[in-house]
mmCIF file of C-alpha atoms and ligand atoms in Angstrom:
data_model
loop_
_atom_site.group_PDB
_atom_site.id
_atom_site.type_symbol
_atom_site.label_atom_id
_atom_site.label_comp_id
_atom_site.label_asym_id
_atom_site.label_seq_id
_atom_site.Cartn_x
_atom_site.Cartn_y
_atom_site.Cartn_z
ATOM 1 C CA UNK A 22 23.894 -19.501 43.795
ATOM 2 C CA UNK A 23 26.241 -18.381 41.308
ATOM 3 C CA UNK A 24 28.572 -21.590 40.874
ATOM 4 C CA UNK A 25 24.585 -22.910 39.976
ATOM 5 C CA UNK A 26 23.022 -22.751 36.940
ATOM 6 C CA UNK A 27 20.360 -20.178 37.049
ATOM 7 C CA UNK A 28 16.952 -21.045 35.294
ATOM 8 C CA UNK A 29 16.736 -17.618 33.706
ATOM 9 C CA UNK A 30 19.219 -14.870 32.219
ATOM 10 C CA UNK A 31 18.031 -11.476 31.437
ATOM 11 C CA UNK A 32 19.721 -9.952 29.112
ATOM 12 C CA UNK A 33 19.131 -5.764 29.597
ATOM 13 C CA UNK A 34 20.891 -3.364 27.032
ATOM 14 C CA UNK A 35 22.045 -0.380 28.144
ATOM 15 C CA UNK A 36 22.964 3.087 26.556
ATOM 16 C CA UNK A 37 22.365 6.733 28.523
ATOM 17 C CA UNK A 38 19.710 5.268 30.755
ATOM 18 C CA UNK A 39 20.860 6.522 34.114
ATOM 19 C CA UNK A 40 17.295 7.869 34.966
ATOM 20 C CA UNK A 41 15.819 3.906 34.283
ATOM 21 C CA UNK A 42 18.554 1.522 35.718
ATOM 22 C CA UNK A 43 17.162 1.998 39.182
ATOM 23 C CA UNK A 44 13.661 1.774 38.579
ATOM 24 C CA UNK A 45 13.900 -0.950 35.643
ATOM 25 C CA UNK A 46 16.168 -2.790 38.378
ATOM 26 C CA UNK A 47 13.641 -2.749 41.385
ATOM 27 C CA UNK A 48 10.686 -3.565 39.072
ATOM 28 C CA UNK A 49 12.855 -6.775 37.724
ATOM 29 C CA UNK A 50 13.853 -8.204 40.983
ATOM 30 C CA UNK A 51 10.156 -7.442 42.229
ATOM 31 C CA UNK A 52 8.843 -9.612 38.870
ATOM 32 C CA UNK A 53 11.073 -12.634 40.018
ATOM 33 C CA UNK A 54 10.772 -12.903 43.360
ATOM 34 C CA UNK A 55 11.224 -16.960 43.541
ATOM 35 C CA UNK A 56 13.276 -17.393 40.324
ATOM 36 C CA UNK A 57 16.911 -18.175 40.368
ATOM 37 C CA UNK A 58 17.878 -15.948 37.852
ATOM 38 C CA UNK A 59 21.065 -13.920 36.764
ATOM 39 C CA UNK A 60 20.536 -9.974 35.134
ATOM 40 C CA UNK A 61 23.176 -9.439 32.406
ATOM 41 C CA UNK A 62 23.485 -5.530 32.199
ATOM 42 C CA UNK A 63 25.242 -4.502 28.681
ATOM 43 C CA UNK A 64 26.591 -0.962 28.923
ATOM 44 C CA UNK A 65 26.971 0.255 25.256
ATOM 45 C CA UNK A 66 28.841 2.911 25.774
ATOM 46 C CA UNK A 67 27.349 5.046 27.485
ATOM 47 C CA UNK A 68 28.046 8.720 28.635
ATOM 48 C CA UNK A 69 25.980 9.557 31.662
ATOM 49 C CA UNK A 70 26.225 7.450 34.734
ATOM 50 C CA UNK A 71 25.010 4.468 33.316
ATOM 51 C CA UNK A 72 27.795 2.417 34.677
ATOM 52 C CA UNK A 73 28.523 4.118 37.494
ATOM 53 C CA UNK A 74 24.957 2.590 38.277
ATOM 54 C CA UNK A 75 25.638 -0.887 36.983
ATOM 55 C CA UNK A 76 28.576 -1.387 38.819
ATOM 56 C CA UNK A 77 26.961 -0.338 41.952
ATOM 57 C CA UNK A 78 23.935 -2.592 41.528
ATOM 58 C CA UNK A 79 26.576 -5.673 40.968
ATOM 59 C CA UNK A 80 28.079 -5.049 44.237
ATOM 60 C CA UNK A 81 25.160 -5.330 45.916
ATOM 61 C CA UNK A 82 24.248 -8.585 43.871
ATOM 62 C CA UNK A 83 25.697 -11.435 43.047
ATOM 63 C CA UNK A 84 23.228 -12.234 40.640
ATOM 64 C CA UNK A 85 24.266 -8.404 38.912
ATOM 65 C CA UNK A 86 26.138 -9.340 35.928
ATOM 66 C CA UNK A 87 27.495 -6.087 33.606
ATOM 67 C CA UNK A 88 29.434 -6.200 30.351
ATOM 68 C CA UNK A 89 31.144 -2.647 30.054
ATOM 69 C CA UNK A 90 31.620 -1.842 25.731
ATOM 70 C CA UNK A 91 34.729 -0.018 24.645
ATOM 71 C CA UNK A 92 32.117 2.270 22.658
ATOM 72 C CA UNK A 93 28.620 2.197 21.342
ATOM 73 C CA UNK A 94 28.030 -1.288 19.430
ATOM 74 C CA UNK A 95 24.093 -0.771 19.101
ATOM 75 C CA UNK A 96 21.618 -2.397 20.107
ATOM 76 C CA UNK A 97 21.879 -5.162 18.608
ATOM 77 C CA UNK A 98 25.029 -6.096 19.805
ATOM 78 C CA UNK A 99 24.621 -5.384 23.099
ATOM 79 C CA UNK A 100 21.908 -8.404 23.156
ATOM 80 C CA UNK A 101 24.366 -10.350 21.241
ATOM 81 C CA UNK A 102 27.049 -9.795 23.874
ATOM 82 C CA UNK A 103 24.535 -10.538 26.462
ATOM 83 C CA UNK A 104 23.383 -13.691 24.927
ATOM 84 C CA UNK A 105 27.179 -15.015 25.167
ATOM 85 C CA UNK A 106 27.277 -14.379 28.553
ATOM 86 C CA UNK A 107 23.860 -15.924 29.368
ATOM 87 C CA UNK A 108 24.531 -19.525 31.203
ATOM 88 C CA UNK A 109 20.460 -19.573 32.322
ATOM 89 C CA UNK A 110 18.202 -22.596 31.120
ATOM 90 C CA UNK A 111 16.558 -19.304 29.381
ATOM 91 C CA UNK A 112 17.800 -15.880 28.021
ATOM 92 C CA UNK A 113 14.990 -13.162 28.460
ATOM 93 C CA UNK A 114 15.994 -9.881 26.023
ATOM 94 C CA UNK A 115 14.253 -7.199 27.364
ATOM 95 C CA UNK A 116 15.112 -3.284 26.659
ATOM 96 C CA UNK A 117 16.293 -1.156 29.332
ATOM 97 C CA UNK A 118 13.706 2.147 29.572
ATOM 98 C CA UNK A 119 11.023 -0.110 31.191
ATOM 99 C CA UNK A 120 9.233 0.256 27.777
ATOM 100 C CA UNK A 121 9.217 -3.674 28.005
ATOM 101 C CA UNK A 122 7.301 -4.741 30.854
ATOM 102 C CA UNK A 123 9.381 -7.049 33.623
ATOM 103 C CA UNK A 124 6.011 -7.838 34.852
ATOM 104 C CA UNK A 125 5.351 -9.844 31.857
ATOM 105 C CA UNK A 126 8.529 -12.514 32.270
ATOM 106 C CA UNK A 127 6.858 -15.175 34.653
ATOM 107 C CA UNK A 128 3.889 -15.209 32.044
ATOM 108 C CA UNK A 129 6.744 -15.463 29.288
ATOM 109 C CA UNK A 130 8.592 -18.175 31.168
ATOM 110 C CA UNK A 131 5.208 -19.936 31.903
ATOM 111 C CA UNK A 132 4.264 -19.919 28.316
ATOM 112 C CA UNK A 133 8.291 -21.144 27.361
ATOM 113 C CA UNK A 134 7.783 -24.103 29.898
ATOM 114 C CA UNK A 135 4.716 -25.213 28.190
ATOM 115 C CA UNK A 136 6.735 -26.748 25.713
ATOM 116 C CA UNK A 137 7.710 -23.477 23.403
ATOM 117 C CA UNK A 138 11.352 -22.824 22.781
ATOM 118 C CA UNK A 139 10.573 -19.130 21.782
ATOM 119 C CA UNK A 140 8.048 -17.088 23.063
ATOM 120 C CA UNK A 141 7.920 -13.249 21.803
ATOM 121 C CA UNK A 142 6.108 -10.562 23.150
ATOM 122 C CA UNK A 143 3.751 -9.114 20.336
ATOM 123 C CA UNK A 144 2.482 -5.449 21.082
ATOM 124 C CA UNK A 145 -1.121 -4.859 21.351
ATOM 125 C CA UNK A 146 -0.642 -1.154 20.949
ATOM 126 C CA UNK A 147 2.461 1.438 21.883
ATOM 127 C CA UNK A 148 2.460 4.078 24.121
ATOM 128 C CA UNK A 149 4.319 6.914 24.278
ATOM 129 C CA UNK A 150 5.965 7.113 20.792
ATOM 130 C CA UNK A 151 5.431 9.259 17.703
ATOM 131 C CA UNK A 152 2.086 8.245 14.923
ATOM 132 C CA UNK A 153 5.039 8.566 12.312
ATOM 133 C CA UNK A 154 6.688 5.786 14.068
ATOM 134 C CA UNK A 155 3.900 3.168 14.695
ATOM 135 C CA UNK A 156 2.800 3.778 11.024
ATOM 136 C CA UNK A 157 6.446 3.378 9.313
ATOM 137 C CA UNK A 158 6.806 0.147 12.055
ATOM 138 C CA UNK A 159 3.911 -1.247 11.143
ATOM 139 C CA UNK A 160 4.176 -0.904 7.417
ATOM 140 C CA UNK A 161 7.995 -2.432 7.360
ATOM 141 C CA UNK A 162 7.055 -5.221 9.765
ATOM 142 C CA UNK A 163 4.392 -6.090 7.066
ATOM 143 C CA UNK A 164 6.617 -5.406 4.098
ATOM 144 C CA UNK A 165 9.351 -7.401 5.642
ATOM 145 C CA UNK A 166 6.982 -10.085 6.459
ATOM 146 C CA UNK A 167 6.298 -10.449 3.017
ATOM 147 C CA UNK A 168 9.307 -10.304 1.023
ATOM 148 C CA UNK A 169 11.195 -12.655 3.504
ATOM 149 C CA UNK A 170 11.619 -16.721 2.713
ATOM 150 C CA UNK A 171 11.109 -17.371 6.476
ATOM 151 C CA UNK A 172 7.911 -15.414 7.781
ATOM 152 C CA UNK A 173 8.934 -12.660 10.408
ATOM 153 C CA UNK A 174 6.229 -12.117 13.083
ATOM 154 C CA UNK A 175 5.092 -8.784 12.539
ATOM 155 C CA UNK A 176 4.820 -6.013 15.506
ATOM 156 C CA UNK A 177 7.481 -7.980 17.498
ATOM 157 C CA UNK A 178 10.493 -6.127 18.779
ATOM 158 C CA UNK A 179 13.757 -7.905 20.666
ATOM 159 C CA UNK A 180 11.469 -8.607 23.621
ATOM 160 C CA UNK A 181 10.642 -12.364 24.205
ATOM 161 C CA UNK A 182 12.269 -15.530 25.955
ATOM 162 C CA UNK A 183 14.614 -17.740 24.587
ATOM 163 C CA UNK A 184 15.796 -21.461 25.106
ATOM 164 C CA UNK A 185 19.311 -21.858 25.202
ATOM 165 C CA UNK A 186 19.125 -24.615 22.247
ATOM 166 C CA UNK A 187 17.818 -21.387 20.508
ATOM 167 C CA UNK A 188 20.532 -19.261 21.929
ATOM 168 C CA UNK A 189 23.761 -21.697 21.249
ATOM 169 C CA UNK A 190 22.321 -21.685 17.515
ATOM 170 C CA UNK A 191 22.658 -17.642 17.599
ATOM 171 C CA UNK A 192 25.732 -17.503 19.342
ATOM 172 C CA UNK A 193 26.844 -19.485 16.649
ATOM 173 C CA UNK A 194 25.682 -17.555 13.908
ATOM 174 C CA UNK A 195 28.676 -15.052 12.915
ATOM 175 C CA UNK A 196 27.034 -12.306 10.793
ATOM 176 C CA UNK A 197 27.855 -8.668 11.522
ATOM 177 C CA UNK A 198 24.690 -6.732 10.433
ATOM 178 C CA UNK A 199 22.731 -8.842 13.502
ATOM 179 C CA UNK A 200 19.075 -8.770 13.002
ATOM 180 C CA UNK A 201 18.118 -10.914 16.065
ATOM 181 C CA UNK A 202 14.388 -11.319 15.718
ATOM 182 C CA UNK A 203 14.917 -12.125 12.215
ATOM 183 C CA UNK A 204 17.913 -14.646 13.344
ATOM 184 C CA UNK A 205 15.492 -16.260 15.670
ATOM 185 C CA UNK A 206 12.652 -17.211 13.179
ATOM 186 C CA UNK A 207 14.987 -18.344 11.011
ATOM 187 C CA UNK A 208 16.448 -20.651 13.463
ATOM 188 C CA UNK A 209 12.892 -22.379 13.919
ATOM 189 C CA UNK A 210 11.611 -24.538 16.783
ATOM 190 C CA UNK A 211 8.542 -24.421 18.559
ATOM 191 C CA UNK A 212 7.525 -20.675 18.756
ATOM 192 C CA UNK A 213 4.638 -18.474 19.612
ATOM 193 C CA UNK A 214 3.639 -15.023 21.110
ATOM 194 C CA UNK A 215 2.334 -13.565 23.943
ATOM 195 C CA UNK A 216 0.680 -10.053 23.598
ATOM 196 C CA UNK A 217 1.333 -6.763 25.460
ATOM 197 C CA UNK A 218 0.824 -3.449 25.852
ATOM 198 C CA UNK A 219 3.722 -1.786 24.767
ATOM 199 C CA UNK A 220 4.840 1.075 27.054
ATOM 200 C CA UNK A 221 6.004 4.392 27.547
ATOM 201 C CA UNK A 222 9.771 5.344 28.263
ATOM 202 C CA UNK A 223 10.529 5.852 31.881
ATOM 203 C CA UNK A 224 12.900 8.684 31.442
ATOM 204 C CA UNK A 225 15.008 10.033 28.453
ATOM 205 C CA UNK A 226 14.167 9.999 25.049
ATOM 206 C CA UNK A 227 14.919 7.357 22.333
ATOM 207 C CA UNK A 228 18.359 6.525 20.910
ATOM 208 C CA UNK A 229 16.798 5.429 17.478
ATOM 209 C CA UNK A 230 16.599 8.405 15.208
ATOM 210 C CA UNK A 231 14.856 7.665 11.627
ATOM 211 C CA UNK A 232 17.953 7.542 10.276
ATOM 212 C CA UNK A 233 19.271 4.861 12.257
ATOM 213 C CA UNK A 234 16.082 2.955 11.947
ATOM 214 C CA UNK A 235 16.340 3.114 8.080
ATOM 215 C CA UNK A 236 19.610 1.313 8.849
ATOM 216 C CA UNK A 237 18.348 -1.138 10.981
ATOM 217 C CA UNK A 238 15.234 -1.386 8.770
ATOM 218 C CA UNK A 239 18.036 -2.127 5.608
ATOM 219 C CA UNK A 240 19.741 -5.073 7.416
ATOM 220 C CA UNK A 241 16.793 -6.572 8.050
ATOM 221 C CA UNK A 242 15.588 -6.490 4.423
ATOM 222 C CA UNK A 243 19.352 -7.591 3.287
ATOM 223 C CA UNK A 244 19.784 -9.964 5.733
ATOM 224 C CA UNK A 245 16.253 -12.410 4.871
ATOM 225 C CA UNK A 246 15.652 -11.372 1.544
ATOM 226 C CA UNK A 247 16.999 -10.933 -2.051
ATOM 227 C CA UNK A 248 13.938 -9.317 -2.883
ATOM 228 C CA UNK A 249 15.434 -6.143 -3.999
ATOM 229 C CA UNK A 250 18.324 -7.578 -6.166
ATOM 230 C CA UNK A 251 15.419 -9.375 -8.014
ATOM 231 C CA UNK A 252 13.215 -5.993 -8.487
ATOM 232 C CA UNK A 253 16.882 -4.232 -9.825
ATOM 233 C CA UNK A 254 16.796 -7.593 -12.624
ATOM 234 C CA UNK A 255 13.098 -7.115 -12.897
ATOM 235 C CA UNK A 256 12.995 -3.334 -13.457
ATOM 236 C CA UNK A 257 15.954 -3.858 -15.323
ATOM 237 C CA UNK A 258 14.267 -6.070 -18.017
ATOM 238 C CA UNK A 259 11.268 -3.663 -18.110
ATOM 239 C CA UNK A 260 13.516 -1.056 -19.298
ATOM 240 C CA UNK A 261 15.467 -3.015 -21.452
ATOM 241 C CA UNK A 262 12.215 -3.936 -23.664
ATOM 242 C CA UNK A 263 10.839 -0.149 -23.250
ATOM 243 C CA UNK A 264 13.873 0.908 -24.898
ATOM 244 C CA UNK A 265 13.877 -1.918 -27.414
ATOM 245 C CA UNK A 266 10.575 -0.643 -28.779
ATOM 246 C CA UNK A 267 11.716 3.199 -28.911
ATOM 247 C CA UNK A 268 14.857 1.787 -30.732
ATOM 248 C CA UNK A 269 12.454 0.235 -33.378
ATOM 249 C CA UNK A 270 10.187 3.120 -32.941
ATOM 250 C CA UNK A 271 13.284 5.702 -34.005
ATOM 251 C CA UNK A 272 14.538 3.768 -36.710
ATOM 252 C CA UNK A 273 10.966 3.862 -38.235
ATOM 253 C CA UNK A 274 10.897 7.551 -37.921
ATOM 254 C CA UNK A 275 14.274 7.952 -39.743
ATOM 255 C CA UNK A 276 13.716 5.962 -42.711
ATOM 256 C CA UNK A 277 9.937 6.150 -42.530
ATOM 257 C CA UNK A 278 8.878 9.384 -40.679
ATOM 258 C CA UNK A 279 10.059 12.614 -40.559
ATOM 259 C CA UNK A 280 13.286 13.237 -38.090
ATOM 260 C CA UNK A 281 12.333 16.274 -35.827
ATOM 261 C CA UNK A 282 15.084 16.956 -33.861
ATOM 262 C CA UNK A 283 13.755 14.637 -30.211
ATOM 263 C CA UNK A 284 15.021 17.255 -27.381
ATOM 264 C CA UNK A 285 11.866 15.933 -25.344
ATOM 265 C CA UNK A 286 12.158 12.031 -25.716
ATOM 266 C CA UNK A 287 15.922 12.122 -25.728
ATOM 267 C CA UNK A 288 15.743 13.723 -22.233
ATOM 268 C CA UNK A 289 13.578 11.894 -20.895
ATOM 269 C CA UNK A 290 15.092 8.355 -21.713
ATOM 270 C CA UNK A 291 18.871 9.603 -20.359
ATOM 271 C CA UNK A 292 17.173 10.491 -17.126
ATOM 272 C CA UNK A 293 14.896 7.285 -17.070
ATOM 273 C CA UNK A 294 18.083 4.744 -17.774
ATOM 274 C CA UNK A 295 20.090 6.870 -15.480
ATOM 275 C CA UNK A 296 17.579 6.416 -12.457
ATOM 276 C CA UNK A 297 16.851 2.992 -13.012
ATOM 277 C CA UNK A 298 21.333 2.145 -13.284
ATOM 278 C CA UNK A 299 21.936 3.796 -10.289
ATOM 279 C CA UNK A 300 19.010 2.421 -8.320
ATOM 280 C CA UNK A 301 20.223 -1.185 -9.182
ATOM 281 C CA UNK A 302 23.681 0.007 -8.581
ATOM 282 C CA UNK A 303 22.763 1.399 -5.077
ATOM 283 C CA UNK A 304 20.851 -1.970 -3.970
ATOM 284 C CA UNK A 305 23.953 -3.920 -5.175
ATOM 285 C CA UNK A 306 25.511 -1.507 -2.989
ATOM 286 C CA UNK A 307 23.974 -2.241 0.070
ATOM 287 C CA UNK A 308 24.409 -6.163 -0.305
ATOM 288 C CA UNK A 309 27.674 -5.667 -1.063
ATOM 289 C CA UNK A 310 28.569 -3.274 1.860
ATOM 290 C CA UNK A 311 27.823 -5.695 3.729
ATOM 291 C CA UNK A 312 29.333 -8.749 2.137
ATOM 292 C CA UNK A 313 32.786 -6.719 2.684
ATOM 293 C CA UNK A 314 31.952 -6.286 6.553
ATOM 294 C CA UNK A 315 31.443 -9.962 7.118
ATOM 295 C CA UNK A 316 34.414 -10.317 5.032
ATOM 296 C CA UNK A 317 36.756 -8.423 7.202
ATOM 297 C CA UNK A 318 35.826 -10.539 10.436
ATOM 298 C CA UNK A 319 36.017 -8.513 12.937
ATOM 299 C CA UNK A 320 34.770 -8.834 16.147
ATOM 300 C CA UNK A 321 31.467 -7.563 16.640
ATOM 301 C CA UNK A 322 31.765 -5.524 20.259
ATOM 302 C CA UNK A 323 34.669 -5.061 22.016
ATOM 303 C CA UNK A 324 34.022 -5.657 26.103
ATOM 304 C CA UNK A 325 36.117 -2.772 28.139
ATOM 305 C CA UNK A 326 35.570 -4.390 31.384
ATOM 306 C CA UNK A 327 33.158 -7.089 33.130
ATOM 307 C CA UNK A 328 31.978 -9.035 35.972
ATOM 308 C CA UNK A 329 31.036 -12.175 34.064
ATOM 309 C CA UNK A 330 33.435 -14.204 34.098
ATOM 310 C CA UNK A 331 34.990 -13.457 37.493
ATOM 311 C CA UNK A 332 33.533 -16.659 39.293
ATOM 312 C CA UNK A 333 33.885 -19.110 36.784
HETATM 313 N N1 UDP B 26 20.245 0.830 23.206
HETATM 314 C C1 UDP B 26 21.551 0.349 23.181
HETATM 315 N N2 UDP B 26 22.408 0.833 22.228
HETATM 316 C C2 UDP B 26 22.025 1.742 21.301
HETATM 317 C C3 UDP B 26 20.678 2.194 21.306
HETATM 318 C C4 UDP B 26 19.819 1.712 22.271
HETATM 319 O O1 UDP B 26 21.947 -0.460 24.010
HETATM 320 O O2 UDP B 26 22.847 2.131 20.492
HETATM 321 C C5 UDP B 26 19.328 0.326 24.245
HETATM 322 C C6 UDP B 26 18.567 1.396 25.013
HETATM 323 O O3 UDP B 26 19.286 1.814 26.149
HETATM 324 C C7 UDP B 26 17.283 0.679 25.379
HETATM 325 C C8 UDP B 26 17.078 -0.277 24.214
HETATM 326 O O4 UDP B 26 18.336 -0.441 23.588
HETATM 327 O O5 UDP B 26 17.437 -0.092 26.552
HETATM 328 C C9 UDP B 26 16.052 0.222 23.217
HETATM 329 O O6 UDP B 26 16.410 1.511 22.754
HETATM 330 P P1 UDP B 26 15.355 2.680 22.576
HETATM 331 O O7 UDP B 26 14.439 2.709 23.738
HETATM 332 O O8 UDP B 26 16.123 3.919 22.310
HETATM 333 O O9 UDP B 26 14.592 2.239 21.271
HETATM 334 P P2 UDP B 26 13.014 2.355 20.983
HETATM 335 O O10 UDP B 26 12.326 1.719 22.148
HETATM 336 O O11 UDP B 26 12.723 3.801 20.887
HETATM 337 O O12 UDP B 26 12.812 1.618 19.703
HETATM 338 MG MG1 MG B 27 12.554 2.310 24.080
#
């Protein structure tokens, strides 16, 4: 079974989920009972007994891939590593705290042999996670949607089946911020989605803190749009012409007007240029921050150990 190709590879990030693995692992296998499929396990560094567990499950399976990280990559490059690894007809990304549910795949797969090269799971509603988080993921999905050249799908997460034409195409694609769901509708070909309930976590508590999900939320902006340079030039422009017309406006109170001495007006146009510079500034920033990343080439995770390769 291994030397074969298998129709599907599921690709399952991991990072501190030693109180899913199991569970996530008996409710996948139970999904697929007739499939030949491989399970790609990507341990991002984790510091329970994540791979401990991983390992273990392997031994008992052939089809049990892992891919140990030398440290935490993210996410997103844990399904990038898994991706590489895939050799199935299909890659299935699907997140490791059973918040995704396995039981969906067949109807995934189903939908993919129908003729669709992508097929993402769209969620119906989430369980289990804060109001402040559905609202600010719903509001960037749609703000994203609309400031990008190539429409996103809105409420979709990493979840969904992939062809491997799709796949080689992202494997290919070098950059470092990865922004997969965003790399994926660019890349194009017959797509469509399949909706779900989202679920609650298993065990354990999210890895995504707002701050890391501003991060995320920033290479996806950077990544599919120039948007913001363009409101930096815009707002830039504005300003310029504001303080064109308070130049003319001063010079007509100097030689026309009486010159009171402007504390008020003077303050407020130092603070108003100064805001507006170092908000274009900071947005250059950003683009260029990561300019210089994809500049310096490096390798995007760094695999400690693995079980992939061993029978090819
Ligand atoms: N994850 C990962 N590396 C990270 C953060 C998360 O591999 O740095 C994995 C995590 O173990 C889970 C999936 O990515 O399987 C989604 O993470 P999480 O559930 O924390 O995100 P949320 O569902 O809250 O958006
Ligand atoms: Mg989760």
């Amino acid at each position: 079974m291994s030397s074969q190709k298998p129709l599907l590879s599921i690709v399952v990030p991991v990072y501190n989920e030693e109180g899913n693995i199991e569970a996530l692992h008996s409710r996948l296998t139970a999904a697929l009972p007739h499939l030949p499929y491989e399970i790609i396990y990507v341990n991002d560094g984790s510091q329970d007994r994540s791979l401990a567990l991983l390992v273990q499950l392997s031994q008992s399976d052939s089809r049990v891939k892992y891919i140990d990280f030398s440290r935490n990559f993210g996410h997103q490059m844990a399904l990038s590593a898994g991706a590489q690894a895939s050799r199935g007809e299909y890659t299935v990304f699907i997140d490791g705290d059973g918040q995704d549910p396995p039981e969906l795949i067949p109807e995934l797969l189903a939908k993919a042999q129908e003729g669709y090269e992508v097929v993402y799971a769209q969620r119906k509603s989430r369980a289990g996670e804060t109001w402040l988080k559905r609202y600010t993921a719903k509001q960037f999905y749609r703000l994203l949607s609309r400031i990008t050249q190539v429409p996103i799908p809105v409420d979709t997460g990493d979840f969904r089946i992939i062809h491997q034409k799709v796949r080689d195409v992202l494997n290919s694609m070098p950059e470092q911020h990865k922004y997969l769901r965003g790399q994926i509708a660019w890349i194009g070909f017959q797509q469509t989605a399949l909706e779900y309930d989202r679920q609650e976590r298993m065990s354990g508590h999210t890895k995504f803190s707002y701050r890391r999900m501003l991060r995320f939320a920033l290479d996806g902006i950077s990544g599919f749009s120039t948007w913001p340079l363009k409101v930096a030039t815009l707002s830039g422009f504005l300003v310029s012409g504001i303080a064109f017309m308070l130049i003319l406006y001063s010079l007509y109170q100097k030689f026309f007007g009486n010159t009171e001495p402007g504390w008020t007006s003077l303050h407020i146009s130092v603070l108003f240029l100064g805001g507006i510079q170092l908000l274009g500034i900071g947005i250059l920033g950003e683009y260029l921050g990561r300019v210089s990343d994809n500049v310096k080439n490096r390798p995007g995770y760094i695999v400690r150990d693995s079980n992939v390769s061993d029978e090819e």
